[in-house]
């Protein structure tokens, strides 16, 4: 990840120690990764106090689930960023629609938002290879957390078509990233 600490290998080492209950390793992991992870939460939530809450929830989960991290499945930074993203989206879902509307009335289009959230050049290149429909569907599903039914309404397209865009888009990303 471009914004993650330069020695990303140390994040994996720290996570292994955190899995064993090492509080000093957790503190070091937090100090090394929290600026980047806070930025991820803030990009999604756009409100500092919401991002702080989501980040706190994410670090609790990182502490509790550190033993489930598998370096063979991806980097520690990607694993932690995913946790933060899900916590931020969960936080957003819990907020009343009126509060969300105040914060999101002038959001950039979904493709721009996705591009800002993508942390790796490889993923960005792969994402740009998707069709416009796939980019929009995947972006809305994973950045805004919309269900297939909500995507169908938002994109004014049949449910089956939307499901296909998401499925094919994710499959294309997976194939591109494993080359």
PDB file of C-alpha atoms in Angstrom:
ATOM      1  CA  UNK A   1       0.000   0.000   0.000  1.00  0.00           C
ATOM      2  CA  UNK A   2       1.350   3.350  -0.885  1.00  0.00           C
ATOM      3  CA  UNK A   3       0.344   5.155   2.322  1.00  0.00           C
ATOM      4  CA  UNK A   4       1.279   2.327   4.659  1.00  0.00           C
ATOM      5  CA  UNK A   5       4.526   2.225   6.650  1.00  0.00           C
ATOM      6  CA  UNK A   6       7.516   1.485   4.439  1.00  0.00           C
ATOM      7  CA  UNK A   7       8.462  -1.664   6.334  1.00  0.00           C
ATOM      8  CA  UNK A   8       5.167  -3.474   5.841  1.00  0.00           C
ATOM      9  CA  UNK A   9       6.810  -6.733   6.887  1.00  0.00           C
ATOM     10  CA  UNK A  10       6.962  -5.391  10.412  1.00  0.00           C
ATOM     11  CA  UNK A  11       3.168  -5.074  10.492  1.00  0.00           C
ATOM     12  CA  UNK A  12       2.917  -8.816   9.869  1.00  0.00           C
ATOM     13  CA  UNK A  13       5.452  -9.476  12.642  1.00  0.00           C
ATOM     14  CA  UNK A  14       3.588  -7.189  15.022  1.00  0.00           C
ATOM     15  CA  UNK A  15       0.266  -8.863  14.227  1.00  0.00           C
ATOM     16  CA  UNK A  16       1.794 -12.246  15.055  1.00  0.00           C
ATOM     17  CA  UNK A  17       2.849 -10.872  18.452  1.00  0.00           C
ATOM     18  CA  UNK A  18      -0.549  -9.249  18.987  1.00  0.00           C
ATOM     19  CA  UNK A  19      -2.142 -12.655  18.367  1.00  0.00           C
ATOM     20  CA  UNK A  20      -0.163 -13.874  21.380  1.00  0.00           C
ATOM     21  CA  UNK A  21      -1.522 -11.022  23.520  1.00  0.00           C
ATOM     22  CA  UNK A  22       1.538  -8.739  23.370  1.00  0.00           C
ATOM     23  CA  UNK A  23       0.256  -5.282  24.366  1.00  0.00           C
ATOM     24  CA  UNK A  24       3.536  -3.571  23.440  1.00  0.00           C
ATOM     25  CA  UNK A  25       3.312  -5.020  19.941  1.00  0.00           C
ATOM     26  CA  UNK A  26      -0.277  -3.775  19.709  1.00  0.00           C
ATOM     27  CA  UNK A  27       0.818  -0.286  20.749  1.00  0.00           C
ATOM     28  CA  UNK A  28       3.593  -0.340  18.132  1.00  0.00           C
ATOM     29  CA  UNK A  29       1.161  -1.628  15.491  1.00  0.00           C
ATOM     30  CA  UNK A  30      -1.291   1.136  16.367  1.00  0.00           C
ATOM     31  CA  UNK A  31       1.382   3.830  16.189  1.00  0.00           C
ATOM     32  CA  UNK A  32       2.618   2.548  12.825  1.00  0.00           C
ATOM     33  CA  UNK A  33      -0.762   2.043  11.167  1.00  0.00           C
ATOM     34  CA  UNK A  34      -3.337   4.358  12.743  1.00  0.00           C
ATOM     35  CA  UNK A  35      -2.687   7.414  10.530  1.00  0.00           C
ATOM     36  CA  UNK A  36      -3.339   5.405   7.382  1.00  0.00           C
ATOM     37  CA  UNK A  37      -6.297   3.506   8.822  1.00  0.00           C
ATOM     38  CA  UNK A  38      -7.846   6.695  10.184  1.00  0.00           C
ATOM     39  CA  UNK A  39      -7.632   8.163   6.678  1.00  0.00           C
ATOM     40  CA  UNK A  40      -9.482   5.127   5.305  1.00  0.00           C
ATOM     41  CA  UNK A  41     -12.284   5.582   7.854  1.00  0.00           C
ATOM     42  CA  UNK A  42     -12.423   9.331   7.293  1.00  0.00           C
ATOM     43  CA  UNK A  43     -12.700   8.940   3.524  1.00  0.00           C
ATOM     44  CA  UNK A  44     -15.754   6.755   3.981  1.00  0.00           C
ATOM     45  CA  UNK A  45     -17.427   8.566   6.871  1.00  0.00           C
ATOM     46  CA  UNK A  46     -16.326  12.179   6.139  1.00  0.00           C
ATOM     47  CA  UNK A  47     -16.864  13.128   9.771  1.00  0.00           C
ATOM     48  CA  UNK A  48     -13.934  13.053  12.197  1.00  0.00           C
ATOM     49  CA  UNK A  49     -15.830  11.807  15.243  1.00  0.00           C
ATOM     50  CA  UNK A  50     -17.471   9.014  13.260  1.00  0.00           C
ATOM     51  CA  UNK A  51     -14.110   7.982  11.825  1.00  0.00           C
ATOM     52  CA  UNK A  52     -12.583   7.940  15.310  1.00  0.00           C
ATOM     53  CA  UNK A  53     -15.379   5.673  16.583  1.00  0.00           C
ATOM     54  CA  UNK A  54     -15.050   3.321  13.622  1.00  0.00           C
ATOM     55  CA  UNK A  55     -11.267   3.194  14.025  1.00  0.00           C
ATOM     56  CA  UNK A  56     -11.587   2.337  17.710  1.00  0.00           C
ATOM     57  CA  UNK A  57     -14.019  -0.478  16.857  1.00  0.00           C
ATOM     58  CA  UNK A  58     -11.618  -1.697  14.184  1.00  0.00           C
ATOM     59  CA  UNK A  59      -8.641  -1.844  16.539  1.00  0.00           C
ATOM     60  CA  UNK A  60     -10.701  -3.796  19.074  1.00  0.00           C
ATOM     61  CA  UNK A  61     -11.451  -6.269  16.301  1.00  0.00           C
ATOM     62  CA  UNK A  62      -7.803  -6.313  15.187  1.00  0.00           C
ATOM     63  CA  UNK A  63      -6.776  -7.124  18.782  1.00  0.00           C
ATOM     64  CA  UNK A  64      -9.390  -9.881  19.061  1.00  0.00           C
ATOM     65  CA  UNK A  65      -8.862 -11.364  15.582  1.00  0.00           C
ATOM     66  CA  UNK A  66      -5.097 -10.971  15.089  1.00  0.00           C
ATOM     67  CA  UNK A  67      -4.716 -14.743  15.261  1.00  0.00           C
ATOM     68  CA  UNK A  68      -6.881 -15.150  12.156  1.00  0.00           C
ATOM     69  CA  UNK A  69      -4.554 -13.062   9.956  1.00  0.00           C
ATOM     70  CA  UNK A  70      -2.830 -15.202   7.310  1.00  0.00           C
ATOM     71  CA  UNK A  71       0.149 -13.610   5.504  1.00  0.00           C
ATOM     72  CA  UNK A  72      -0.375 -15.991   2.589  1.00  0.00           C
ATOM     73  CA  UNK A  73      -3.774 -14.400   1.940  1.00  0.00           C
ATOM     74  CA  UNK A  74      -2.473 -10.821   1.709  1.00  0.00           C
ATOM     75  CA  UNK A  75      -0.625  -8.080   3.517  1.00  0.00           C
ATOM     76  CA  UNK A  76      -1.302  -7.004   7.084  1.00  0.00           C
ATOM     77  CA  UNK A  77      -2.110  -3.530   5.815  1.00  0.00           C
ATOM     78  CA  UNK A  78      -4.770  -4.816   3.426  1.00  0.00           C
ATOM     79  CA  UNK A  79      -6.231  -7.045   6.146  1.00  0.00           C
ATOM     80  CA  UNK A  80      -6.457  -4.160   8.631  1.00  0.00           C
ATOM     81  CA  UNK A  81      -7.773  -1.737   5.982  1.00  0.00           C
ATOM     82  CA  UNK A  82     -10.565  -4.179   5.205  1.00  0.00           C
ATOM     83  CA  UNK A  83     -11.520  -4.354   8.873  1.00  0.00           C
ATOM     84  CA  UNK A  84     -11.577  -0.559   9.089  1.00  0.00           C
ATOM     85  CA  UNK A  85     -13.645  -0.285   5.920  1.00  0.00           C
ATOM     86  CA  UNK A  86     -16.228  -2.741   7.240  1.00  0.00           C
ATOM     87  CA  UNK A  87     -16.383  -1.005  10.630  1.00  0.00           C
ATOM     88  CA  UNK A  88     -16.841   2.356   8.881  1.00  0.00           C
ATOM     89  CA  UNK A  89     -19.619   0.990   6.676  1.00  0.00           C
ATOM     90  CA  UNK A  90     -21.303  -0.600   9.710  1.00  0.00           C
ATOM     91  CA  UNK A  91     -21.076   2.730  11.507  1.00  0.00           C
ATOM     92  CA  UNK A  92     -22.594   4.493   8.510  1.00  0.00           C
ATOM     93  CA  UNK A  93     -25.492   2.032   8.358  1.00  0.00           C
ATOM     94  CA  UNK A  94     -26.322   2.746  12.011  1.00  0.00           C
ATOM     95  CA  UNK A  95     -26.632   6.506  11.458  1.00  0.00           C
ATOM     96  CA  UNK A  96     -30.034   7.989  10.670  1.00  0.00           C
ATOM     97  CA  UNK A  97     -30.476   8.835   6.989  1.00  0.00           C
ATOM     98  CA  UNK A  98     -30.908  12.529   7.815  1.00  0.00           C
ATOM     99  CA  UNK A  99     -27.450  12.694   9.429  1.00  0.00           C
ATOM    100  CA  UNK A 100     -25.932  10.920   6.441  1.00  0.00           C
ATOM    101  CA  UNK A 101     -27.618  13.249   3.967  1.00  0.00           C
ATOM    102  CA  UNK A 102     -26.052  16.272   5.654  1.00  0.00           C
ATOM    103  CA  UNK A 103     -22.594  14.780   5.278  1.00  0.00           C
ATOM    104  CA  UNK A 104     -22.950  13.325   1.781  1.00  0.00           C
ATOM    105  CA  UNK A 105     -24.798  16.000  -0.171  1.00  0.00           C
ATOM    106  CA  UNK A 106     -21.717  16.907  -2.220  1.00  0.00           C
ATOM    107  CA  UNK A 107     -19.836  13.630  -2.510  1.00  0.00           C
ATOM    108  CA  UNK A 108     -17.786  13.112  -5.662  1.00  0.00           C
ATOM    109  CA  UNK A 109     -19.039  10.500  -8.065  1.00  0.00           C
ATOM    110  CA  UNK A 110     -18.462   6.886  -7.041  1.00  0.00           C
ATOM    111  CA  UNK A 111     -15.584   6.252  -9.436  1.00  0.00           C
ATOM    112  CA  UNK A 112     -13.606   9.175  -8.003  1.00  0.00           C
ATOM    113  CA  UNK A 113     -14.318   7.966  -4.470  1.00  0.00           C
ATOM    114  CA  UNK A 114     -13.159   4.451  -5.305  1.00  0.00           C
ATOM    115  CA  UNK A 115      -9.982   5.757  -6.917  1.00  0.00           C
ATOM    116  CA  UNK A 116      -9.156   7.719  -3.762  1.00  0.00           C
ATOM    117  CA  UNK A 117      -9.734   4.659  -1.575  1.00  0.00           C
ATOM    118  CA  UNK A 118      -7.641   2.306  -3.657  1.00  0.00           C
ATOM    119  CA  UNK A 119      -4.264   2.040  -1.996  1.00  0.00           C
ATOM    120  CA  UNK A 120      -2.325  -0.119  -4.410  1.00  0.00           C
ATOM    121  CA  UNK A 121      -1.323   0.699  -7.941  1.00  0.00           C
ATOM    122  CA  UNK A 122      -2.068  -2.870  -9.067  1.00  0.00           C
ATOM    123  CA  UNK A 123      -5.626  -2.721  -7.783  1.00  0.00           C
ATOM    124  CA  UNK A 124      -6.117   0.700  -9.333  1.00  0.00           C
ATOM    125  CA  UNK A 125      -4.904  -0.541 -12.711  1.00  0.00           C
ATOM    126  CA  UNK A 126      -7.140  -3.598 -12.464  1.00  0.00           C
ATOM    127  CA  UNK A 127     -10.129  -1.486 -11.399  1.00  0.00           C
ATOM    128  CA  UNK A 128      -9.661   0.808 -14.381  1.00  0.00           C
ATOM    129  CA  UNK A 129      -9.815  -2.247 -16.687  1.00  0.00           C
ATOM    130  CA  UNK A 130     -13.410  -2.928 -15.591  1.00  0.00           C
ATOM    131  CA  UNK A 131     -16.313  -1.669 -17.644  1.00  0.00           C
ATOM    132  CA  UNK A 132     -17.951   1.543 -16.466  1.00  0.00           C
ATOM    133  CA  UNK A 133     -20.967  -0.454 -15.243  1.00  0.00           C
ATOM    134  CA  UNK A 134     -18.751  -2.855 -13.286  1.00  0.00           C
ATOM    135  CA  UNK A 135     -16.779   0.028 -11.743  1.00  0.00           C
ATOM    136  CA  UNK A 136     -19.936   1.770 -10.628  1.00  0.00           C
ATOM    137  CA  UNK A 137     -21.608  -1.399  -9.292  1.00  0.00           C
ATOM    138  CA  UNK A 138     -18.521  -2.630  -7.425  1.00  0.00           C
ATOM    139  CA  UNK A 139     -17.823   0.860  -6.111  1.00  0.00           C
ATOM    140  CA  UNK A 140     -21.334   1.392  -4.796  1.00  0.00           C
ATOM    141  CA  UNK A 141     -21.450  -2.104  -3.297  1.00  0.00           C
ATOM    142  CA  UNK A 142     -18.123  -1.933  -1.491  1.00  0.00           C
ATOM    143  CA  UNK A 143     -17.672   1.752  -0.765  1.00  0.00           C
ATOM    144  CA  UNK A 144     -21.229   2.758   0.040  1.00  0.00           C
ATOM    145  CA  UNK A 145     -22.209  -0.721   1.212  1.00  0.00           C
ATOM    146  CA  UNK A 146     -25.295  -1.005  -0.986  1.00  0.00           C
ATOM    147  CA  UNK A 147     -27.083  -4.328  -1.347  1.00  0.00           C
ATOM    148  CA  UNK A 148     -27.877  -5.773  -4.772  1.00  0.00           C
ATOM    149  CA  UNK A 149     -31.472  -4.532  -4.479  1.00  0.00           C
ATOM    150  CA  UNK A 150     -30.278  -1.034  -3.545  1.00  0.00           C
ATOM    151  CA  UNK A 151     -27.814  -1.112  -6.453  1.00  0.00           C
ATOM    152  CA  UNK A 152     -30.627  -2.089  -8.795  1.00  0.00           C
ATOM    153  CA  UNK A 153     -32.670   0.905  -7.657  1.00  0.00           C
ATOM    154  CA  UNK A 154     -29.734   3.344  -7.684  1.00  0.00           C
ATOM    155  CA  UNK A 155     -28.498   2.256 -11.121  1.00  0.00           C
ATOM    156  CA  UNK A 156     -32.026   1.879 -12.498  1.00  0.00           C
ATOM    157  CA  UNK A 157     -31.119  -1.556 -13.844  1.00  0.00           C
ATOM    158  CA  UNK A 158     -32.588  -5.044 -13.398  1.00  0.00           C
ATOM    159  CA  UNK A 159     -31.455  -6.938 -10.306  1.00  0.00           C
ATOM    160  CA  UNK A 160     -29.939  -9.786 -12.329  1.00  0.00           C
ATOM    161  CA  UNK A 161     -27.925  -7.361 -14.424  1.00  0.00           C
ATOM    162  CA  UNK A 162     -26.571  -5.599 -11.346  1.00  0.00           C
ATOM    163  CA  UNK A 163     -25.642  -8.918  -9.721  1.00  0.00           C
ATOM    164  CA  UNK A 164     -23.827  -9.872 -12.908  1.00  0.00           C
ATOM    165  CA  UNK A 165     -21.879  -6.585 -13.004  1.00  0.00           C
ATOM    166  CA  UNK A 166     -20.723  -7.062  -9.417  1.00  0.00           C
ATOM    167  CA  UNK A 167     -19.874 -10.760  -9.839  1.00  0.00           C
ATOM    168  CA  UNK A 168     -18.037 -10.268 -13.134  1.00  0.00           C
ATOM    169  CA  UNK A 169     -16.279  -7.157 -11.850  1.00  0.00           C
ATOM    170  CA  UNK A 170     -15.011  -8.945  -8.752  1.00  0.00           C
ATOM    171  CA  UNK A 171     -13.950 -11.960 -10.821  1.00  0.00           C
ATOM    172  CA  UNK A 172     -12.051  -9.690 -13.229  1.00  0.00           C
ATOM    173  CA  UNK A 173     -10.321  -7.958 -10.294  1.00  0.00           C
ATOM    174  CA  UNK A 174      -9.349 -11.314  -8.797  1.00  0.00           C
ATOM    175  CA  UNK A 175      -7.976 -12.594 -12.105  1.00  0.00           C
ATOM    176  CA  UNK A 176      -6.083  -9.364 -12.762  1.00  0.00           C
ATOM    177  CA  UNK A 177      -4.530  -9.285  -9.282  1.00  0.00           C
ATOM    178  CA  UNK A 178      -3.410 -12.925  -9.399  1.00  0.00           C
ATOM    179  CA  UNK A 179      -1.457 -12.538 -12.647  1.00  0.00           C
TER     180      UNK A 179
END
